[in-house]
XYZ file of C-alpha atoms in Angstrom:
773
model
C 128.685 129.407 126.546
C 128.844 126.220 129.109
C 128.067 122.566 128.657
C 125.800 120.634 130.868
C 128.862 119.219 132.739
C 129.768 122.468 134.140
C 126.561 123.357 135.652
C 126.114 122.523 139.507
C 122.601 120.230 140.330
C 121.125 122.083 143.335
C 117.762 120.104 143.630
C 116.864 116.447 142.552
C 113.203 115.433 143.219
C 112.040 111.877 141.711
C 113.585 112.102 137.837
C 113.410 116.026 137.718
C 116.706 117.568 138.118
C 116.663 121.571 138.729
C 119.981 123.565 137.346
C 121.331 126.388 139.272
C 124.658 128.368 138.512
C 124.878 131.398 136.539
C 121.079 131.423 136.411
C 119.828 128.764 134.082
C 116.472 129.060 132.831
C 115.790 125.337 132.404
C 114.866 122.116 133.958
C 115.784 118.384 132.728
C 113.398 115.277 133.217
C 114.370 111.832 132.625
C 112.309 109.867 130.610
C 112.409 106.144 129.463
C 115.468 106.163 127.227
C 115.797 109.986 126.542
C 115.905 113.100 128.689
C 113.732 116.315 128.379
C 114.677 119.707 128.772
C 112.340 122.478 129.589
C 113.472 125.712 128.559
C 111.493 128.283 130.900
C 109.531 130.614 128.173
C 111.016 128.825 125.162
C 111.370 124.998 123.472
C 111.417 121.639 125.284
C 114.190 119.726 123.838
C 114.667 115.841 123.809
C 117.782 114.154 123.574
C 119.688 110.718 123.940
C 122.760 111.294 126.623
C 124.289 108.238 124.882
C 124.007 109.628 121.365
C 127.022 111.907 122.487
C 124.921 114.990 121.956
C 125.127 117.451 124.972
C 123.275 120.514 125.861
C 125.000 123.581 125.671
C 123.772 126.939 127.621
C 123.773 130.548 126.288
C 122.276 133.220 128.361
C 120.800 130.602 130.548
C 118.835 128.784 127.842
C 119.578 125.289 126.900
C 120.366 124.022 123.295
C 121.285 120.753 121.607
C 124.913 120.399 120.252
C 124.187 118.329 117.421
C 127.281 118.361 115.719
C 129.062 118.296 118.850
C 131.376 121.137 118.388
C 130.728 122.892 121.651
C 129.497 125.611 120.198
C 125.862 127.082 119.459
C 125.697 127.042 115.821
C 122.647 128.963 113.868
C 120.866 125.720 113.099
C 120.875 124.293 116.671
C 119.243 127.852 118.103
C 115.783 127.397 118.323
C 115.348 131.180 118.752
C 116.184 131.756 115.333
C 113.866 132.195 112.244
C 113.481 128.873 110.309
C 115.098 130.015 107.037
C 118.280 131.529 108.934
C 118.577 127.795 110.617
C 118.298 126.030 107.267
C 120.824 128.345 105.975
C 123.058 127.744 108.446
C 122.931 124.140 108.490
C 123.131 123.742 104.625
C 126.387 125.852 104.560
C 127.933 122.721 106.712
C 126.596 119.732 104.798
C 128.477 118.017 102.501
C 127.010 116.956 99.128
C 126.337 113.311 100.317
C 124.452 114.704 102.980
C 122.129 116.761 100.814
C 121.856 113.911 98.481
C 120.875 112.133 101.429
C 118.291 114.532 102.491
C 116.646 114.418 98.683
C 116.012 110.509 99.321
C 112.316 109.494 100.465
C 112.389 105.448 101.810
C 110.417 102.936 100.064
C 107.466 101.363 102.359
C 108.555 100.463 105.748
C 106.451 97.968 107.984
C 107.258 98.368 111.656
C 108.485 95.599 112.131
C 109.422 94.790 108.533
C 108.161 91.302 107.314
C 109.205 88.986 104.821
C 110.958 89.604 101.468
C 110.779 91.552 98.207
C 110.060 94.969 97.763
C 108.428 95.561 101.250
C 110.637 92.898 103.154
C 113.782 93.171 105.431
C 115.864 91.450 107.601
C 117.295 91.763 111.306
C 120.679 90.876 111.789
C 120.243 88.929 108.196
C 117.476 87.259 109.287
C 113.544 87.329 108.614
C 111.864 89.164 111.833
C 110.382 86.014 112.960
C 113.681 84.339 112.870
C 115.626 87.129 114.198
C 114.560 87.316 117.813
C 114.382 91.416 117.484
C 111.794 93.530 119.043
C 109.206 94.814 116.741
C 110.536 98.465 117.399
C 114.008 97.593 116.575
C 115.216 99.027 113.004
C 116.044 96.646 109.937
C 119.333 96.096 108.618
C 117.801 97.908 105.652
C 116.717 101.183 107.563
C 119.943 101.140 109.617
C 121.604 101.112 106.044
C 119.684 103.947 104.461
C 120.071 106.063 107.586
C 123.771 105.748 108.389
C 125.082 104.918 104.908
C 122.780 106.513 102.418
C 122.230 109.713 104.876
C 118.563 109.519 104.046
C 116.251 111.300 106.718
C 112.681 110.853 105.240
C 110.954 107.634 105.904
C 107.787 106.428 104.820
C 105.815 103.949 107.011
C 103.050 101.625 106.207
C 101.542 99.385 109.092
C 102.283 99.375 112.726
C 102.091 96.550 115.333
C 100.684 98.868 117.713
C 100.675 102.969 118.202
C 103.525 102.155 121.540
C 105.390 100.245 119.220
C 105.534 102.965 116.632
C 106.683 105.502 119.200
C 109.531 102.981 120.480
C 110.373 102.694 116.821
C 110.410 106.432 116.235
C 112.311 107.125 119.423
C 115.103 104.220 117.989
C 115.037 106.177 114.887
C 115.752 109.491 116.330
C 118.352 108.405 118.986
C 120.565 106.872 116.087
C 120.421 109.818 113.611
C 121.186 112.103 116.397
C 124.257 110.642 116.974
C 125.836 110.874 113.689
C 126.633 113.732 111.073
C 125.151 116.853 111.938
C 122.315 115.430 114.109
C 119.415 115.856 111.781
C 116.458 113.988 112.782
C 113.982 111.844 110.727
C 110.885 113.076 109.065
C 108.724 109.964 109.003
C 105.702 110.227 106.760
C 102.459 108.379 106.083
C 99.921 107.845 103.453
C 95.985 108.088 104.713
C 95.575 105.586 107.600
C 92.164 106.606 109.051
C 90.374 104.235 106.769
C 87.243 102.545 108.439
C 87.014 98.675 109.210
C 83.503 97.894 108.244
C 83.270 95.155 110.643
C 84.045 97.081 113.583
C 81.607 98.249 116.372
C 81.411 101.769 117.588
C 80.526 102.213 121.325
C 80.907 105.568 122.738
C 83.346 105.932 125.390
C 85.623 103.607 123.920
C 88.868 103.854 122.115
C 90.439 102.041 118.924
C 93.428 101.544 117.089
C 93.122 104.927 115.584
C 90.025 106.889 114.638
C 88.178 105.773 111.524
C 86.707 108.486 109.247
C 85.365 107.966 105.947
C 87.543 108.350 102.733
C 88.102 111.843 101.450
C 85.571 111.291 99.034
C 83.377 110.466 101.750
C 83.885 113.363 103.692
C 83.510 115.609 100.781
C 79.893 114.209 100.169
C 79.464 116.025 103.510
C 79.656 119.529 101.344
C 81.409 121.102 104.478
C 84.872 121.850 104.511
C 84.619 122.344 108.376
C 84.317 118.326 108.635
C 87.441 118.223 106.392
C 89.265 120.570 108.535
C 88.357 118.642 111.529
C 89.645 115.298 110.273
C 92.905 117.091 109.773
C 92.699 118.541 113.140
C 92.377 115.234 114.635
C 94.533 112.949 112.270
C 97.419 115.428 112.643
C 97.594 114.931 116.711
C 97.246 111.314 115.976
C 99.992 111.318 113.289
C 102.276 113.223 115.827
C 101.716 110.780 118.420
C 103.042 107.915 116.234
C 106.132 110.362 115.251
C 104.861 111.181 111.816
C 105.445 114.741 110.579
C 104.545 114.483 106.962
C 101.182 113.107 105.189
C 101.378 112.000 102.070
C 98.098 113.511 101.366
C 95.467 114.980 100.516
C 95.000 113.715 97.274
C 93.402 116.607 95.571
C 93.352 115.408 91.702
C 89.717 116.802 90.055
C 87.992 113.477 89.341
C 86.726 114.290 86.313
C 87.357 111.168 84.730
C 84.882 108.670 86.082
C 86.649 105.103 85.136
C 89.696 106.330 87.210
C 90.917 103.550 89.781
C 91.915 106.505 91.883
C 88.723 108.137 91.809
C 87.849 107.012 95.418
C 90.821 108.966 96.760
C 89.933 112.449 95.642
C 87.593 115.070 96.830
C 85.181 114.511 93.893
C 84.722 116.461 90.384
C 84.092 119.800 91.144
C 86.770 122.383 91.074
C 85.118 124.679 93.996
C 84.601 122.043 96.121
C 87.815 120.352 95.847
C 89.154 123.411 96.216
C 87.223 124.475 99.411
C 87.963 120.973 100.934
C 91.837 120.785 99.859
C 92.294 123.907 101.983
C 90.575 122.685 104.875
C 92.473 119.601 104.933
C 95.838 120.953 104.648
C 94.689 123.718 107.241
C 93.663 120.982 109.764
C 96.853 119.026 109.126
C 99.611 122.020 109.371
C 98.059 124.209 112.078
C 98.788 123.952 115.717
C 96.715 124.951 118.652
C 98.570 128.470 120.320
C 99.606 126.077 123.275
C 101.530 123.908 120.648
C 102.437 126.721 118.202
C 106.444 127.412 117.628
C 106.135 130.108 115.081
C 103.676 131.139 112.168
C 101.125 128.648 112.744
C 103.408 125.726 112.862
C 104.315 123.807 116.135
C 104.345 120.260 117.744
C 100.750 119.520 116.725
C 101.757 120.258 112.443
C 101.952 117.865 110.205
C 103.439 118.867 106.626
C 100.824 118.508 103.957
C 102.142 117.101 100.665
C 99.285 117.508 98.202
C 99.075 115.282 95.247
C 99.217 114.950 92.447
C 100.303 118.105 90.136
C 98.931 119.265 87.802
C 95.920 116.708 88.409
C 96.097 113.190 87.804
C 92.593 113.212 87.032
C 92.217 113.045 83.284
C 93.601 109.804 82.304
C 92.818 108.736 78.657
C 89.861 106.127 79.005
C 90.496 105.853 82.908
C 93.590 103.971 82.803
C 96.186 104.618 85.496
C 99.472 105.767 85.498
C 100.792 103.177 87.769
C 101.353 101.364 84.568
C 102.810 102.503 81.359
C 99.192 101.566 79.664
C 97.935 104.572 81.627
C 100.770 106.905 80.966
C 98.850 109.757 79.455
C 96.699 112.514 80.886
C 94.515 114.020 78.011
C 92.788 117.278 77.787
C 89.947 116.866 74.970
C 88.318 120.021 76.769
C 91.780 121.987 76.714
C 91.024 122.038 80.462
C 94.359 122.240 82.715
C 92.576 125.477 84.536
C 89.826 123.687 86.552
C 92.672 120.711 87.685
C 94.820 123.322 88.742
C 92.054 125.018 90.862
C 92.230 122.897 94.095
C 95.696 123.539 94.353
C 96.187 127.519 93.380
C 92.757 128.429 95.113
C 93.051 125.583 97.898
C 95.863 124.021 98.880
C 97.899 127.343 98.416
C 95.759 129.761 99.425
C 95.088 128.750 103.097
C 93.095 130.601 105.830
C 95.806 129.577 108.517
C 98.917 131.080 109.333
C 101.106 128.538 107.756
C 99.689 129.903 104.150
C 100.104 127.097 101.923
C 100.801 123.321 101.707
C 104.675 122.735 102.528
C 105.161 119.867 100.004
C 103.686 119.018 96.450
C 103.959 115.512 94.383
C 103.460 115.145 90.739
C 101.958 112.596 88.930
C 103.244 109.955 86.867
C 101.233 111.071 84.171
C 102.481 112.652 80.619
C 100.414 115.693 80.741
C 99.632 114.977 76.841
C 100.682 118.529 74.840
C 100.344 120.826 77.968
C 104.360 121.955 77.770
C 104.123 124.911 75.257
C 107.468 125.717 75.923
C 109.808 122.951 75.342
C 107.232 120.844 73.846
C 108.396 117.767 75.751
C 105.893 115.083 76.295
C 107.608 113.090 79.556
C 106.046 112.312 83.012
C 105.271 115.388 85.310
C 108.309 114.731 87.369
C 110.480 114.987 84.581
C 109.073 117.912 82.921
C 110.755 121.512 83.695
C 107.527 123.284 82.182
C 105.369 121.663 84.595
C 107.322 122.004 87.766
C 109.604 125.074 87.092
C 107.588 127.001 84.675
C 104.285 126.298 85.552
C 104.016 125.404 89.815
C 107.396 127.616 90.799
C 107.457 130.711 88.300
C 103.610 131.007 87.246
C 102.230 130.095 90.553
C 104.850 131.293 93.101
C 105.371 127.896 94.705
C 108.626 127.459 96.649
C 107.913 124.284 99.197
C 108.943 120.987 98.659
C 108.675 118.910 95.304
C 109.129 115.369 96.043
C 108.550 112.998 92.684
C 105.959 110.076 93.093
C 107.550 106.773 94.032
C 109.756 104.637 91.596
C 109.664 107.546 88.694
C 113.627 106.778 88.095
C 113.304 103.032 88.231
C 113.584 100.785 85.045
C 110.622 99.928 83.212
C 110.189 96.224 82.293
C 106.688 96.641 80.060
C 103.465 98.496 80.298
C 101.711 96.365 82.289
C 104.334 95.174 84.957
C 104.134 96.837 88.255
C 107.730 98.616 88.441
C 109.252 101.568 87.468
C 107.217 104.708 86.448
C 109.652 106.553 83.939
C 107.110 107.508 81.419
C 108.540 109.341 78.558
C 112.302 108.639 79.472
C 112.401 104.982 79.397
C 115.485 104.606 77.437
C 117.583 106.825 79.747
C 119.637 105.342 82.762
C 118.502 105.740 86.187
C 121.358 108.530 87.071
C 120.406 110.201 83.696
C 116.514 110.309 85.047
C 117.603 111.790 88.409
C 119.482 114.335 86.717
C 116.730 115.221 84.285
C 114.379 115.340 87.222
C 116.629 117.985 89.236
C 117.045 119.748 86.158
C 113.076 120.121 86.009
C 112.991 121.229 89.580
C 112.381 117.875 92.079
C 113.890 118.064 95.281
C 113.528 114.521 96.529
C 112.890 110.970 95.063
C 109.866 109.010 96.442
C 110.741 105.077 96.775
C 114.650 105.709 96.398
C 117.160 104.610 99.417
C 120.126 104.582 97.574
C 122.093 107.785 97.306
C 124.491 106.408 94.344
C 122.298 107.990 91.467
C 122.094 110.975 93.051
C 125.541 111.420 93.546
C 125.906 110.305 89.783
C 123.451 112.999 88.806
C 125.228 115.558 90.796
C 128.516 114.992 88.405
C 126.671 115.070 85.650
C 125.051 118.713 86.555
C 128.973 119.400 87.507
C 130.274 118.486 84.016
C 127.175 120.486 82.344
C 127.448 123.621 84.904
C 130.501 124.036 87.010
C 130.663 122.755 91.053
C 129.331 125.852 92.021
C 126.194 126.084 90.335
C 125.353 122.425 91.146
C 126.140 122.736 94.689
C 123.912 125.656 94.323
C 121.046 123.615 93.090
C 121.430 121.118 95.619
C 121.212 123.715 98.586
C 118.129 125.005 97.449
C 116.519 121.749 97.348
C 117.933 120.803 101.017
C 116.990 124.441 102.172
C 113.345 123.461 101.384
C 113.518 120.058 102.852
C 115.050 121.322 105.919
C 112.426 124.047 106.536
C 109.549 121.002 106.734
C 111.696 119.484 109.498
C 112.544 122.617 111.630
C 109.580 124.211 111.608
C 107.623 121.266 113.155
C 110.140 120.994 116.129
C 111.809 117.767 115.258
C 115.369 119.325 115.799
C 114.216 120.159 119.153
C 112.337 117.204 120.436
C 111.628 114.421 118.417
C 110.739 111.779 120.973
C 107.731 110.278 122.187
C 106.352 108.456 125.627
C 104.731 105.422 124.250
C 102.029 105.456 126.977
C 100.985 109.118 125.858
C 100.957 107.875 122.291
C 98.631 104.986 122.955
C 96.158 107.471 125.126
C 96.089 109.643 122.197
C 95.831 107.497 119.120
C 92.178 106.302 118.817
C 91.050 107.974 121.564
C 87.144 107.882 122.525
C 86.387 111.746 121.654
C 88.552 110.991 118.506
C 86.776 107.542 117.844
C 83.368 109.467 118.066
C 84.109 112.510 115.842
C 85.076 109.815 113.162
C 81.984 107.739 113.402
C 79.734 110.969 113.310
C 81.633 112.084 109.989
C 80.700 108.554 108.711
C 77.390 109.388 109.205
C 77.260 112.312 107.606
C 78.917 110.706 104.590
C 76.184 108.726 103.562
C 74.175 109.226 100.597
C 70.811 108.376 99.972
C 69.540 108.352 96.476
C 66.251 106.716 96.673
C 63.667 105.994 99.092
C 60.724 104.742 97.394
C 57.552 105.650 99.237
C 59.505 106.714 102.404
C 60.158 103.189 103.098
C 63.042 104.337 105.305
C 63.714 104.487 108.362
C 62.684 101.029 109.089
C 61.505 100.308 112.469
C 64.204 98.359 114.652
C 63.831 94.769 115.248
C 62.239 93.645 111.801
C 63.340 90.701 110.175
C 66.047 91.007 107.396
C 67.595 88.825 105.106
C 70.881 89.741 104.233
C 72.781 87.227 101.368
C 76.402 86.635 101.482
C 78.336 87.729 98.825
C 80.305 85.946 96.378
C 83.795 87.846 95.598
C 85.551 86.400 92.387
C 89.135 85.595 92.411
C 91.517 88.260 91.298
C 95.132 89.977 91.786
C 96.279 93.359 92.890
C 98.715 95.513 91.389
C 101.763 93.455 92.419
C 100.330 90.262 90.883
C 99.457 88.853 94.331
C 96.303 86.623 93.479
C 93.352 86.426 95.718
C 90.868 83.392 95.654
C 87.557 83.320 95.228
C 85.479 83.444 98.340
C 81.956 83.965 100.303
C 81.373 86.865 102.849
C 78.915 88.585 104.952
C 78.912 91.761 103.896
C 77.681 93.001 107.330
C 78.966 91.880 110.823
C 75.880 89.712 111.893
C 76.536 90.946 115.733
C 75.976 94.494 114.640
C 72.849 93.710 112.813
C 71.443 91.701 115.325
C 71.296 95.004 117.525
C 69.148 96.627 114.929
C 67.195 93.874 113.258
C 66.459 89.914 113.547
C 68.485 88.212 110.997
C 66.972 85.316 109.244
C 67.838 83.202 106.495
C 65.695 83.169 103.996
C 63.715 86.236 101.805
C 60.421 84.113 102.685
C 61.041 84.699 106.699
C 61.915 88.621 106.309
C 60.259 91.847 106.664
C 62.702 93.396 104.110
C 66.089 92.294 102.365
C 69.445 94.153 102.803
C 71.881 93.989 99.970
C 75.541 95.219 99.804
C 77.488 95.156 96.575
C 80.349 97.253 95.165
C 80.200 99.525 92.135
C 81.227 97.929 89.218
C 84.748 96.327 88.758
C 85.220 97.128 85.161
C 89.346 96.443 84.819
C 91.963 98.457 84.329
C 91.517 99.224 80.482
C 94.342 96.512 79.699
C 94.202 93.027 78.973
C 97.596 90.941 77.771
C 95.224 88.161 76.411
C 93.793 90.702 74.005
C 97.348 91.450 72.865
C 97.906 87.725 72.473
C 95.068 87.324 70.445
C 96.275 89.807 68.095
C 94.816 92.877 69.745
C 96.727 96.316 71.086
C 95.990 95.418 74.502
C 93.623 98.042 75.382
C 89.987 97.483 76.411
C 87.341 99.303 77.830
C 86.522 100.179 81.570
C 83.312 99.312 82.352
C 81.044 101.024 84.765
C 78.102 98.764 84.411
C 78.013 95.108 85.546
C 76.571 93.552 82.500
C 78.278 92.873 79.317
C 79.896 95.879 77.563
C 80.581 96.419 73.836
C 82.739 100.134 73.347
C 80.660 100.931 70.438
C 81.202 104.952 71.235
C 84.527 104.655 71.835
C 87.167 107.199 70.214
C 88.442 105.164 66.947
C 91.921 106.743 67.308
C 93.054 107.572 70.841
C 94.291 111.127 71.842
C 97.725 109.870 73.290
C 99.769 106.751 72.826
C 103.510 105.844 72.480
C 106.054 103.566 74.281
C 109.356 101.897 73.688
C 107.583 98.981 74.600
C 104.734 99.328 72.026
C 105.014 99.358 68.306
C 102.071 101.390 67.725
C 100.523 104.485 69.057
C 96.747 103.948 68.655
C 95.762 102.829 72.126
C 91.913 102.992 70.907
C 89.648 100.164 72.231
C 86.842 100.702 69.987
C 84.672 97.735 69.583
C 85.856 95.731 72.295
C 84.020 93.825 74.941
C 84.325 93.359 78.831
C 82.307 92.361 81.788
C 82.670 93.721 85.207
C 84.236 90.913 87.429
C 81.658 91.326 90.178
C 78.710 90.735 87.699
C 77.526 88.486 90.540
C 76.676 91.529 92.484
C 74.189 92.674 90.110
C 72.937 88.904 89.793
C 72.372 88.810 93.395
C 69.955 91.908 93.381
C 67.647 90.448 90.744
C 67.802 86.981 92.654
C 66.972 88.741 95.901
C 64.021 90.801 94.268
C 62.522 87.752 92.985
C 62.524 86.120 96.074
C 61.121 89.056 98.249
C 58.191 89.447 95.950
C 56.358 92.800 96.852
C 58.455 93.325 100.154
C 61.147 95.968 100.374
C 64.629 95.969 98.936
C 67.139 97.792 100.342
C 70.679 98.234 98.478
C 73.746 99.519 99.544
C 76.589 100.538 97.357
C 79.982 100.739 98.406
C 81.255 103.235 95.554
C 84.700 103.706 94.359
C 83.453 105.135 90.990
C 80.488 106.397 89.872
C 78.185 103.859 88.115
C 75.481 102.753 85.456
C 72.669 102.778 87.871
C 70.222 101.438 85.086
C 71.083 97.821 85.812
C 69.963 97.825 89.671
C 67.920 100.751 90.324
C 64.573 99.629 89.061
C 64.408 96.539 91.510
C 65.498 98.070 94.696
C 63.087 100.054 96.893
C 65.754 101.981 98.668
C 69.652 103.083 97.408
C 72.321 104.242 99.967
C 75.487 105.055 99.165
C 78.861 105.496 100.790
C 82.797 105.530 100.291
C 84.268 103.320 103.069
C 82.228 103.388 106.523
C 81.719 100.854 109.398
C 78.371 98.685 108.915
C 77.041 100.227 112.355
C 76.647 103.918 110.730
C 74.646 102.462 107.923
C 72.272 100.417 110.108
C 71.848 103.514 112.391
C 70.753 105.451 108.856
C 68.276 102.515 107.879
C 67.116 102.352 111.473
C 66.117 106.299 111.611
C 68.696 106.854 114.571
C 70.042 109.562 112.043
C 68.811 111.189 109.199
C 70.817 111.110 105.948
C 72.411 114.191 104.988
C 75.116 113.518 102.077
C 75.377 114.657 98.618
C 76.983 113.182 95.508
C 80.322 114.671 95.329
C 80.327 113.347 91.655
C 77.722 112.669 89.031
C 76.055 108.847 88.130
C 76.120 108.564 84.504
C 73.076 107.608 82.742
C 74.690 105.053 80.524
C 78.177 103.857 79.278
C 77.821 106.161 75.960
C 77.543 109.314 77.622
C 80.934 107.931 79.604
C 82.851 107.360 76.352
C 81.806 110.720 75.405
C 82.627 113.050 78.196
C 86.091 114.844 78.031
C 88.240 113.186 80.500
C 89.526 116.590 81.743
C 85.737 118.494 81.872
C 84.035 118.180 85.322
C 80.216 117.352 85.225
C 79.681 117.009 81.539
C 77.816 113.567 81.462
C 73.994 112.870 81.519
C 73.284 111.904 85.043
C 71.239 108.836 85.457
C 67.373 109.748 86.291
C 65.655 106.753 88.454
C 62.051 105.499 88.515
C 60.820 108.207 90.932
C 62.036 110.922 88.699
C 65.104 111.965 90.592
C 68.388 112.600 88.848
C 71.748 111.500 90.481
C 73.552 114.594 89.027
C 76.404 116.518 91.312
C 74.918 117.573 94.862
C 72.211 115.410 94.716
C 70.755 113.682 97.860
C 67.678 112.687 99.833
C 66.650 112.961 103.630
C 63.422 111.681 105.183
C 61.653 114.454 103.529
C 62.453 113.971 100.123
C 65.406 115.663 97.675
C 67.959 118.015 99.810
C 68.182 121.424 98.438
C 69.688 123.603 101.259
C 72.591 126.200 101.497
C 75.191 123.707 100.659
C 73.164 122.913 97.292
C 72.887 126.327 96.434
C 76.704 127.278 97.285
C 78.061 124.515 95.033
C 75.731 123.465 92.561
């Protein structure tokens, strides 16, 4: 075996070095800051000579000596099967290194700006004051990579694709030169959402291709479209250095009030399963030219499906990011349907990768589902949910990563922070140990190794050193598989110029725009009003946005905004200021923002704090709500009944409804077209009667809507969920049962049920409808 320093150089052509002596089968190409080693008929290696890693040769092929011992170890040999490499590496890892592998960082922007949970420093200073380059690593990133042995990083916003590529190279060169040279597996939440005001120009590129959300793609009822999204998104992700996607969200959307409804693939088990399968196949499969083995390769992105065993059936629609939404309930005893997108979709792929490589359990306590240990604890702490159900019953042996901050401390049921539902009174280390005992491999949002090592010592005291080491090795092997099979051990480096050319290229932008067109659902078209001729005069009222606050308590002030980009509208129609001047009116509204289900003002006034979540704009009193909640109980509450029966709420955006009526009055008999940006189902009885045409979407560019309205493209989308007739049916439906509401019937006689949609000819009744409805 030889190192590169033992070999003779016979030819130097530009940056390409051709090696001779003992018949090497590789060439070395110098790049900006790193080197590429091209093995003839084998894998291409990327490394930074200054990191201390050398190239060693065996039988003419080149390999990276990642642990710098001068020998070819099994995990360094790209010819060996993935599991053999992972087992070889694990035996060389210390407990500290395995514990670091079990960490998953908090959210990292590139560069990191500001202070607080998402903030950071560069040489002790804020980025703006530091003089650092945007691709530099923050102090905190260097600490968790070197001191805590962390190798899984979640990135959020990036200044540009090229900067993301350079940051990736800086991270990989750092970790390549320490310890065993384990590369970083960078991940992302979904990042292909649209900018509604952006203009699509055929042949023009963008920062990243823009697609409707998963619910919008599901409205196409075409799994092939979802697969195409995955195929394109995975190429863009790998060009950014992202090798794991924290998606898809395949919770079955059986509870229409849930605030995460828009991230799902709808409420039908079969449709959601087909879409989940297509999504994961698209992300994980590499083309033949990029394949390493078994479908995996340099285009592959590990898919972390979420949230096992389904986060949809939240009682009253309250979300489990907060203690007031800790409980998932099953009044219809219907866990089965919620498992279908996993076991018949993400775990049963058409492609060679076979199943999603990672799973994230939700924060929820799956109330009374544990029939073996009789525990009501968050899914990440439940041995029944993870080991008995996921692993033993359904044979899943991929990574199980907790949702973010499940081991952190909780302050209150309504303060954003830790989410350790059911184990709030335990210490941070005890929660880590309980999660490991339940079957968790990795801790989302934890940058610090200390609690994991404390949990290890608890396990040693309970089971002995050998058994606890074996338990850590089991998780480490699962985690290493996902790094090895996407080629990161061989070449984790990126060419920033290629990244710029790949991400948001014109072909990808075109595909995303076409998908947006297919995601639009037309619900109403009185007297075939649509399509409208171009260049008609249109009145578009400005929208009032009430003041509000996000999950983190950050307040947004009230404001007025243009719902459509005037420059784009003017390419289709002539904009006028008043209804009197207009040929038609175009209104865009959001579905009702009916609250979170909890109000501290109610608590301070002597109530229990729990209030309805409304799917209508106007005043709503929950006369048909449960008198006693199914689930309840928290160390921060002295009661268990979370009922909100008889309480009243009004949607935050009730002005949207008022605007529709005001414009209707001003337009007289002239047509009014209403567009709804739907985050949730809604009670259409309030606005439908005064609209001549209604279109809904789940996040698209204005231009796509205008192309539909003007007849450039015929609408083809179908509802992937029901629209309720009223709030009574919302209260009486079961949170865990799909398609069990009375659907709204409009003034034209159409029922807004699952799989309903119109085209220019009327109600769509094609093979998609017959297949799924």
